[in-house]
Coordinates of C-alpha atoms in Angstrom, one line a residue:
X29 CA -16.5 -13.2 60.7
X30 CA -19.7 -11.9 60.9
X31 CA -21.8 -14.7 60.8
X32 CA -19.2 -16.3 64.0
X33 CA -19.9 -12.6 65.6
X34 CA -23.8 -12.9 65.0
X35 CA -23.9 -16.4 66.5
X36 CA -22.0 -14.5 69.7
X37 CA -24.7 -11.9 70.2
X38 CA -27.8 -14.7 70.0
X39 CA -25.7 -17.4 72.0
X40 CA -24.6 -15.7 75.5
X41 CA -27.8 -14.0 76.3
X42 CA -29.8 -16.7 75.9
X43 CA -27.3 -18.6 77.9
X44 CA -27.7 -16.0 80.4
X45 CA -31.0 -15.9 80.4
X46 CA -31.3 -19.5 80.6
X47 CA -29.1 -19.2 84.2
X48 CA -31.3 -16.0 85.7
X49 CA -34.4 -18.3 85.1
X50 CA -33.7 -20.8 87.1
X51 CA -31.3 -18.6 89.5
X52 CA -32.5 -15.4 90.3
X53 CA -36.0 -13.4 90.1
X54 CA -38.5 -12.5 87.2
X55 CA -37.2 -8.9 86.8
X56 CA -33.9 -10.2 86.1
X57 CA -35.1 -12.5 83.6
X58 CA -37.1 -10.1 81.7
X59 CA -34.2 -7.5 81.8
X60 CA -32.2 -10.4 79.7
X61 CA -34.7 -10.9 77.8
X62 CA -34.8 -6.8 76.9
X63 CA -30.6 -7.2 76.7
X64 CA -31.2 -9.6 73.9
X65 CA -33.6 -7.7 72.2
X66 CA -32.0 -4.5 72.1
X67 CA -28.7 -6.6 70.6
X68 CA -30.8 -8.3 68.0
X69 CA -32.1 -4.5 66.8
X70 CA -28.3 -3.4 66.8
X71 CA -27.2 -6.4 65.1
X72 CA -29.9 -6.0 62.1
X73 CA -29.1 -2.2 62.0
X74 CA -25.0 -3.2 61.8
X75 CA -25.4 -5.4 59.0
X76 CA -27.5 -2.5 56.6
X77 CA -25.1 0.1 57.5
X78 CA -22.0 -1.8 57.3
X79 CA -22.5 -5.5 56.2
X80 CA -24.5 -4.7 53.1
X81 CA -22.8 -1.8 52.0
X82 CA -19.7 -4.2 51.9
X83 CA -21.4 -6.7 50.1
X84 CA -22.9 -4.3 47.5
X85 CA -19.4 -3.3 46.7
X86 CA -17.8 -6.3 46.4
X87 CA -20.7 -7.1 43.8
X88 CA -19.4 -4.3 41.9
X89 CA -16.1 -5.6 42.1
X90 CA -17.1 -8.9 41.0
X91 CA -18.4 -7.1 37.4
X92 CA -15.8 -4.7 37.0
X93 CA -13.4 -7.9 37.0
X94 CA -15.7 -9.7 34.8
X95 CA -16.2 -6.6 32.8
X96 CA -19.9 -7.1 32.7
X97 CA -21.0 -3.2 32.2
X98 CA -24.4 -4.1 31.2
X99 CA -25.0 -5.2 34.7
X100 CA -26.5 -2.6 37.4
X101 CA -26.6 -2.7 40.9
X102 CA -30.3 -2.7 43.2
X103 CA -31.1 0.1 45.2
X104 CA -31.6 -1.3 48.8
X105 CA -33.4 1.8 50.8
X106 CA -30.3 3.1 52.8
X107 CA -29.4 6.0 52.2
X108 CA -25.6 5.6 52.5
X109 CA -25.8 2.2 50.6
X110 CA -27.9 4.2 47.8
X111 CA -25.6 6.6 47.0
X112 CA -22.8 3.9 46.2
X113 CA -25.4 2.1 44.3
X114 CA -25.9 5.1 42.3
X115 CA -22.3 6.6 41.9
X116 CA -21.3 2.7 40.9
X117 CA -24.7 2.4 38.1
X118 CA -23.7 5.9 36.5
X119 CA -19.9 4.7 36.4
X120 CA -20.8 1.4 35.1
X121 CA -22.8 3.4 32.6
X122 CA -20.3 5.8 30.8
X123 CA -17.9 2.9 31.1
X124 CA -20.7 0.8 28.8
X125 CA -20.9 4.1 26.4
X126 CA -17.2 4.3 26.2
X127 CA -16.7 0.8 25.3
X128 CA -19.4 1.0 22.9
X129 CA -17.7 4.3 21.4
X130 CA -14.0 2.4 21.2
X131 CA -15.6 -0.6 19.5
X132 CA -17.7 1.6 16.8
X133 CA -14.5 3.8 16.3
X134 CA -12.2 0.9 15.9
X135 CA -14.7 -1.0 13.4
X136 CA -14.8 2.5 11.3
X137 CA -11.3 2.8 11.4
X138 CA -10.6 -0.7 10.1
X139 CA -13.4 0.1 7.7
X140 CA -11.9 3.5 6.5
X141 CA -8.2 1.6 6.3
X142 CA -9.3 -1.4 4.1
X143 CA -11.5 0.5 1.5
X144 CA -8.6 3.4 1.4
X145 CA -7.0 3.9 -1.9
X146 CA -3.5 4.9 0.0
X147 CA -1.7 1.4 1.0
X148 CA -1.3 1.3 5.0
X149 CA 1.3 -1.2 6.6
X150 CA 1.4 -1.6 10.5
X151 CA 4.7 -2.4 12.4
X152 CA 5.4 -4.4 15.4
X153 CA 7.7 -3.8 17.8
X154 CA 10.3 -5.7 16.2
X155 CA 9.6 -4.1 12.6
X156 CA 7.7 -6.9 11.1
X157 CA 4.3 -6.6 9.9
X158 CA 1.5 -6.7 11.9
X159 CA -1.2 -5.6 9.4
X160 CA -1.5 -4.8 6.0
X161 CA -4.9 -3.6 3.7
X162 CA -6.4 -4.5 0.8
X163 CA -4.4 -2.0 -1.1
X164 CA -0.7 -2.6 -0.1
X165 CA -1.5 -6.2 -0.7
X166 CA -2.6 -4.9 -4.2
X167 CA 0.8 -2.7 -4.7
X168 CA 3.0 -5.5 -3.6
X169 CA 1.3 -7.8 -6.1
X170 CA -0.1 -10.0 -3.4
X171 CA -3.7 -11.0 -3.1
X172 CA -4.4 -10.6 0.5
X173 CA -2.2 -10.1 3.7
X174 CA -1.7 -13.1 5.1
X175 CA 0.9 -13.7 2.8
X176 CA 3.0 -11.0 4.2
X177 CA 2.2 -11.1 7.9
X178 CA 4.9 -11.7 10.3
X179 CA 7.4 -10.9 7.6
X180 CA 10.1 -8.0 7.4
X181 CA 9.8 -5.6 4.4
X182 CA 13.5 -6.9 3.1
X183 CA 11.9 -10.7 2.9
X184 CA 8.6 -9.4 0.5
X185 CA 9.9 -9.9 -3.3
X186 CA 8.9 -6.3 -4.6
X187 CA 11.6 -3.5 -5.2
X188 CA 9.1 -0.9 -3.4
X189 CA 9.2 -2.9 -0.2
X190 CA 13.1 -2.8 -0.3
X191 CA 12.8 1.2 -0.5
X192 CA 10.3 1.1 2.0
X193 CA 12.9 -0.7 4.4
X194 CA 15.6 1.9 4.1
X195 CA 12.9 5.0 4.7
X196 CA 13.5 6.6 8.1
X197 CA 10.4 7.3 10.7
X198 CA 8.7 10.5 10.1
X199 CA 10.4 11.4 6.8
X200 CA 8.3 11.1 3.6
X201 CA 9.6 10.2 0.0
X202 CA 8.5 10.3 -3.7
X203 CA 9.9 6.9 -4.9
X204 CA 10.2 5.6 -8.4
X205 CA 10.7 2.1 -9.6
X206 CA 11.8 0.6 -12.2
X207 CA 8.6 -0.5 -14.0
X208 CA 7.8 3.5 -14.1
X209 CA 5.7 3.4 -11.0
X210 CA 5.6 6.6 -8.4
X211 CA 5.1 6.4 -5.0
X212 CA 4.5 8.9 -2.5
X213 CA 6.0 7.2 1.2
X214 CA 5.5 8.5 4.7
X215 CA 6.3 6.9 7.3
X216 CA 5.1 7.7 11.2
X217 CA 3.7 6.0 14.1
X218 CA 1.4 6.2 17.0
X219 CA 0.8 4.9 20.6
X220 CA -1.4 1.8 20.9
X221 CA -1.5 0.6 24.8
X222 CA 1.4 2.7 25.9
X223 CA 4.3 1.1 23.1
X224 CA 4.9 2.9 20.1
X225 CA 4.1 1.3 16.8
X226 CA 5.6 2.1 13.5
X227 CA 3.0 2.9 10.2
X228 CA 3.5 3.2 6.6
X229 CA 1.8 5.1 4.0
X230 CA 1.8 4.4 0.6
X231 CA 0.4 6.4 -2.0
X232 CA 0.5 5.8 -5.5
X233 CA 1.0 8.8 -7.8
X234 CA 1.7 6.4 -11.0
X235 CA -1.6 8.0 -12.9
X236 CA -1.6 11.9 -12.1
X237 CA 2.3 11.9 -12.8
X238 CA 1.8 10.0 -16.3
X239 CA -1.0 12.8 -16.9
X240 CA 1.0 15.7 -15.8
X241 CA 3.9 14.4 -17.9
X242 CA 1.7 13.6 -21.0
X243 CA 0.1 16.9 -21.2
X244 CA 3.2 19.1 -20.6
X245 CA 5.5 17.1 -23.2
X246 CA 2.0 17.4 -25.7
X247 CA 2.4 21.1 -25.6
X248 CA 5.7 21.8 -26.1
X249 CA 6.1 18.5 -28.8
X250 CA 3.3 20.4 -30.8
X251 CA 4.7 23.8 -30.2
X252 CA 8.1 22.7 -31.4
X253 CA 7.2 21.1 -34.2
X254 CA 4.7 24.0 -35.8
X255 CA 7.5 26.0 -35.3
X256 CA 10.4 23.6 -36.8
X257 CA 7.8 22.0 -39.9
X258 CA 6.8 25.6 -40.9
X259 CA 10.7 27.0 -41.0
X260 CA 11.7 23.8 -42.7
X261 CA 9.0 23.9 -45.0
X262 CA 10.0 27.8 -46.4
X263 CA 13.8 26.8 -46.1
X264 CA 13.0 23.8 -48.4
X265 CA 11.3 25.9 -51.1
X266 CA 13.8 28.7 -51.0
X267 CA 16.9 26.0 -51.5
X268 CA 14.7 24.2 -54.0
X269 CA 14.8 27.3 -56.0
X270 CA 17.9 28.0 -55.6
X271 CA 19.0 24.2 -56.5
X272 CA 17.1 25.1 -59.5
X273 CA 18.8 28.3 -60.0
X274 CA 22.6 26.4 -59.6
X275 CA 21.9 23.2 -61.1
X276 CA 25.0 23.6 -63.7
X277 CA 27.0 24.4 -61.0
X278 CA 27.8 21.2 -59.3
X279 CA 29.8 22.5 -56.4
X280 CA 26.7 24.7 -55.1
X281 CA 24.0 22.0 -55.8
X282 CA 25.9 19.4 -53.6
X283 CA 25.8 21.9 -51.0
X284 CA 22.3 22.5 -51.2
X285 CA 21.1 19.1 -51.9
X286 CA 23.1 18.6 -48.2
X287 CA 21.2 21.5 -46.7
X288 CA 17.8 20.0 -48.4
X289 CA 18.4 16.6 -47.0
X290 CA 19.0 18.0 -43.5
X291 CA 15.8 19.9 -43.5
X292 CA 14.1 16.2 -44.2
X293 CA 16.2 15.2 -41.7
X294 CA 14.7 17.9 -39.1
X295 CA 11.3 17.1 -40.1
X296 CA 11.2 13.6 -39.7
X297 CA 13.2 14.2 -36.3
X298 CA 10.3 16.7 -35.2
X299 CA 7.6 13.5 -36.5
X300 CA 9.4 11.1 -34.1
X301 CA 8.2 13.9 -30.9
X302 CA 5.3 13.7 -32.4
X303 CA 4.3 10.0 -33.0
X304 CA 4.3 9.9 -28.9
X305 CA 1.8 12.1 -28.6
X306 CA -0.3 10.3 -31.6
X307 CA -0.4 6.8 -30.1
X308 CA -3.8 5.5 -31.0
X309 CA -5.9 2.8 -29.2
X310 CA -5.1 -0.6 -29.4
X311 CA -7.3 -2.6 -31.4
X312 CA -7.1 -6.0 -29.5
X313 CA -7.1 -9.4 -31.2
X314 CA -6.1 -12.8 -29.2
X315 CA -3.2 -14.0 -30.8
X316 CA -0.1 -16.3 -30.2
X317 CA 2.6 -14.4 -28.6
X318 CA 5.5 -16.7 -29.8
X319 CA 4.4 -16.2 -33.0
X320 CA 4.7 -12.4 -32.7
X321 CA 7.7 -12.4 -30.6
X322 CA 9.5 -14.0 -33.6
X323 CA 8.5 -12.3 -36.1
X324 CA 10.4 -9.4 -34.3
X325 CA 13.1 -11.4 -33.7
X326 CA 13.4 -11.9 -37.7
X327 CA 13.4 -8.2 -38.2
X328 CA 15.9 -7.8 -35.8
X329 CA 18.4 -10.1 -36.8
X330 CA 20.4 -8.9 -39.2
X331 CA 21.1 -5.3 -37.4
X332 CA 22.1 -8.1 -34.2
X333 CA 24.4 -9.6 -36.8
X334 CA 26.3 -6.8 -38.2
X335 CA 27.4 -6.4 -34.3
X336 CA 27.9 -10.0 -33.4
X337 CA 24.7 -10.1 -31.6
X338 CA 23.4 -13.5 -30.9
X339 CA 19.6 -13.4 -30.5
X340 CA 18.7 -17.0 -28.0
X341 CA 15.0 -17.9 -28.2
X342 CA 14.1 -19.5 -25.2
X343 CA 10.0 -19.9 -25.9
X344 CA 7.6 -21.5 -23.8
X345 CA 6.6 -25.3 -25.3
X346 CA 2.3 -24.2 -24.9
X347 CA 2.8 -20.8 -26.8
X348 CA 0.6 -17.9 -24.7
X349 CA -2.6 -16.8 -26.2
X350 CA -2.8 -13.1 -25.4
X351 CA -5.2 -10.0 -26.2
X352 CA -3.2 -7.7 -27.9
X353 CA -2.7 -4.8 -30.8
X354 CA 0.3 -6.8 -33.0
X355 CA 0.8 -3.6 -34.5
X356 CA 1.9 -1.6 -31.6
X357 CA 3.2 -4.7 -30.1
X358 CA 5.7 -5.3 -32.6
X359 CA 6.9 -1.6 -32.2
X360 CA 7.6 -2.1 -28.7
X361 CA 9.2 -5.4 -29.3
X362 CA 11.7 -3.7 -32.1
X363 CA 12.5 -1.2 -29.8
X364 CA 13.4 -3.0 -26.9
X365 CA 15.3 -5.2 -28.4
X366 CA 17.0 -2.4 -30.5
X367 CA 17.7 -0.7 -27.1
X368 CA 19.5 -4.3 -26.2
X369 CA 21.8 -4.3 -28.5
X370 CA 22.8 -0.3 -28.4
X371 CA 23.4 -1.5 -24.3
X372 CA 25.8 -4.5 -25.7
X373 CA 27.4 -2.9 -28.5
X374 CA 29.1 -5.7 -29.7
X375 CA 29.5 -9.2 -29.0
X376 CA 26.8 -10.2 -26.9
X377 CA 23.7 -11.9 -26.3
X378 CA 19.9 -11.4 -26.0
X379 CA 17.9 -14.0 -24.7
X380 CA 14.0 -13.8 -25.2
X381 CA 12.1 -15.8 -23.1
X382 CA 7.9 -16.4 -22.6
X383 CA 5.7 -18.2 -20.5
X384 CA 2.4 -19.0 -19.6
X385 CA 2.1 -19.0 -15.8
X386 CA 1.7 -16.0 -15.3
X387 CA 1.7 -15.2 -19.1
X388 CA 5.1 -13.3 -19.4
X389 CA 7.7 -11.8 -21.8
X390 CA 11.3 -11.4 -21.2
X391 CA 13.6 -9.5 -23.0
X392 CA 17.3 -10.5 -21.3
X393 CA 20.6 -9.0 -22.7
X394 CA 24.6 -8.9 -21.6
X395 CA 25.4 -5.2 -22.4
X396 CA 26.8 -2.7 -19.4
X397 CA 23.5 -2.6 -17.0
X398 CA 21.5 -0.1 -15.3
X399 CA 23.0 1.7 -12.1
X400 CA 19.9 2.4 -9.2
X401 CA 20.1 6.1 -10.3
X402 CA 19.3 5.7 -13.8
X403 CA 16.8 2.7 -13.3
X404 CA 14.6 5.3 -11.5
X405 CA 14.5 8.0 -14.0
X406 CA 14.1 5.5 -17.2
X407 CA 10.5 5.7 -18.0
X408 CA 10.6 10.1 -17.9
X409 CA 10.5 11.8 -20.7
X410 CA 13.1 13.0 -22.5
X411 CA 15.5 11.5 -20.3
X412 CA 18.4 9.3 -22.4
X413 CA 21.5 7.5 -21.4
X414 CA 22.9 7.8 -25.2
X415 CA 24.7 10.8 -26.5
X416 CA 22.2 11.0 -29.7
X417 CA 19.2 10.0 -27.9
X418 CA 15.8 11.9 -28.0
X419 CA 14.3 9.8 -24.7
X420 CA 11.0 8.9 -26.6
X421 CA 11.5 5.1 -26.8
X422 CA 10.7 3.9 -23.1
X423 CA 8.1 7.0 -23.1
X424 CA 6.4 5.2 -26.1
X425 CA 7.2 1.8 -24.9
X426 CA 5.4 3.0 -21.2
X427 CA 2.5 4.5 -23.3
X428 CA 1.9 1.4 -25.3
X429 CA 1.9 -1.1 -22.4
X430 CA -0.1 1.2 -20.1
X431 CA -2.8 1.1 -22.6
X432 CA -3.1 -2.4 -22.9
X433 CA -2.8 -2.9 -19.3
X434 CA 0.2 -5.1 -19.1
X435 CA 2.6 -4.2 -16.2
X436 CA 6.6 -4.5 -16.7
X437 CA 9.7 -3.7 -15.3
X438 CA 13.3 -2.8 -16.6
X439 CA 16.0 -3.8 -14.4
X440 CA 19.9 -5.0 -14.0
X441 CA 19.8 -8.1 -11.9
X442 CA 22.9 -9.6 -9.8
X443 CA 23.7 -12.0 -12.7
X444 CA 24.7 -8.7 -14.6
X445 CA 21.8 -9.4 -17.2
X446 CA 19.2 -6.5 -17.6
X447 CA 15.7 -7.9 -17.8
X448 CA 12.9 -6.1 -19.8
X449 CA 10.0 -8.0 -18.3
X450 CA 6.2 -7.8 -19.7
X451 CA 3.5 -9.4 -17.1
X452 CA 0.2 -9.8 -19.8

């Protein structure tokens, strides 16, 4: 338009002056001649007020759409023209720091979130995941996200994810699972580009629990059993001498031999508290884990028979070569096992299983299973489903696995077996 409007101006006064020359006088030629002047000063002083202005800002446009803020615009010598260059420079300016600010923030973010002990899971709009870190990969057993991407929390294979599906936005949990884990859940959101996203926090309190426990059962285990071994110990001596005293008299001395025996019986009941706290070290040695499973087996068996207990090997054809305390291993193999049959009673089955990808241990029986309120309080201490129990066996079984590092897990599956499972 205003090129066709320029062409306008320079056409019809020369056309005009073109007829006065040959049609009228000088004067009236030169007074064209002024005319076209005069429009060819206006013309120039249009296009830097208005044209160039114009074309300035559509400039600007043309990088805001491109989102080139590194760009700046020329200062042209008009004032009015200037002062838009200037206002649109120091715009495009703090837009460039701002960016530059979002992108460092961002990068520190997703710095902070993938070296971060806690385990953070982002949510989608539908509820599948969108993001996971290096750590929640790590508590789900997975080695990095990709594998969990895109999924659901009720389609990851991990008993923690299942909980983590039922937990309800802003509320926060302390979950335990079944292979004595504890986990501290939260789960809140925040606004990302106007939607509302869902976020999980998962913290694991596994280690500072397992302390906690450890030294407050230490105490009163040692308190009880000063207490208990020094009363014994003077009640044994004074019923020694007394035994002593009423050895012709056969009615007494049966009642004090009974009242000796259960003084033995107190002490070595006190001992059992105490072994827990005692568990030394494991001295590790590679050796053949069929072997060992076994030879606990054999020890096992006859108890298994008096009930009717069949005991069904089931043991991997390459036998596992694992690094390992056979000592302390063989404990926690007779007391599993022993906890499987007290859980059949009679007439039953245990099926022992290993293999070697991953290197595993199973420990599968058919006695009355675990309900999901007992499978989380299994592994704490003093805590027993049997009448006569002291709740020291899965606190020494825990103790002995956690210091060779092995992870397990104690659970009744839909097949109504209950799996002991060792990972090595």
């Amino acid at each position: 338009m205003f090129r066709i409007l320029t062409l306008l101006l320079l056409v019809i006064p020369a056309g005009l002056s073109y007829y006065v020359f040959y049609s009228s006088s000088f004067y009236l030629f030169f007074a064209v001649e002024v005319l076209i002047f005069i429009t060819a000063i206006c013309l120039f002083a249009f296009y830097r007020r208005i044209i160039k202005p114009l074309q300035i800002i559509g400039d600007g446009m043309d990088l805001l759409k491109e989102q080139d803020f590194s760009s700046r615009l020329r200062r042209v010598g008009q004032i009015e023209a200037d002062r838009i260059v200037d206002v649109f420079n120091k715009m495009m300016e703090q837009l460039k720091n701002e960016r530059l600010y979002l992108r460092e923030q961002n990068h520190f973010l997703d710095l902070l979130v993938n070296a971060s002990p806690l385990g953070v899971i982002i949510l989608d709009l539908d509820g599948n995941i969108r993001a996971a870190n290096p750590a929640a990969c790590k508590i789900f057993g997975l080695k990095y996200s990709g594998n969990i991407a895109g999924k659901k929390l009720t389609a990851i294979d991990s008993p923690l994810a299942a909980e983590l599906a039922h937990l309800k936005k802003y509320d926060s949990q302390i979950i335990r699972l079944n292979n004595a884990s504890i986990y501290k859940c939260t789960h809140s959101s925040f606004i990302d580009r106007g939607f509302q996203h869902s976020f999980l926090l998962i913290e694991s309190l596994t280690e500072e629990v397992f302390k906690a426990e450890k030294k407050a059962y230490e105490k009163v285990i040692r308190m009880i059993a000063h207490e208990v071994n020094n009363t014994t110990a003077g009640i044994t001596s004074m019923l020694d001498t007394l035994q002593d005293t009423f050895k012709e008299t056969e009615d007494i001395n049966d009642v004090l031999q009974v009242a000796i025996e259960r003084c033995y019986s107190m002490t070595r009941f006190i001992t059992n508290f105490a072994d827990v706290v005692r568990i030394p070290e494991p001295q590790l040695q590679e050796r053949n884990l069929n072997q060992l499973v076994s030879s606990g087996k054999r020890f096992m068996e006859n108890a298994c028979r008096n009930r009717n207990i069949q005991i069904v090997m089931e043991l991997s054809d390459t036998s596992p070569l694992v690094k390992i305390d056979s000592v302390l291993f063989e404990q926690v193999l007779v007391n599993i096992i022993k906890n499987a049959a007290e859980s059949i009673g009679r007439d039953g089955r245990i099926h022992i299983r290993t293999a070697n990808d991953p290197v595993c241990l199973e420990i599968a029986d058919t006695g009355k299973g675990i309900d999901k309120e007992t499978e989380a309080r299994l592994f704490s201490p003093f805590f027993s489903t049997k009448s006569n129990g002291q709740g020291l066996g899965l606190i020494f079984i825990r103790e002995v696995l956690n210091k060779h590092g092995y992870t397990f897990s104690l659970q009744t599956g839909t097949d109504r077996l209950t799996r002991f499972r060792i990972w090595m």
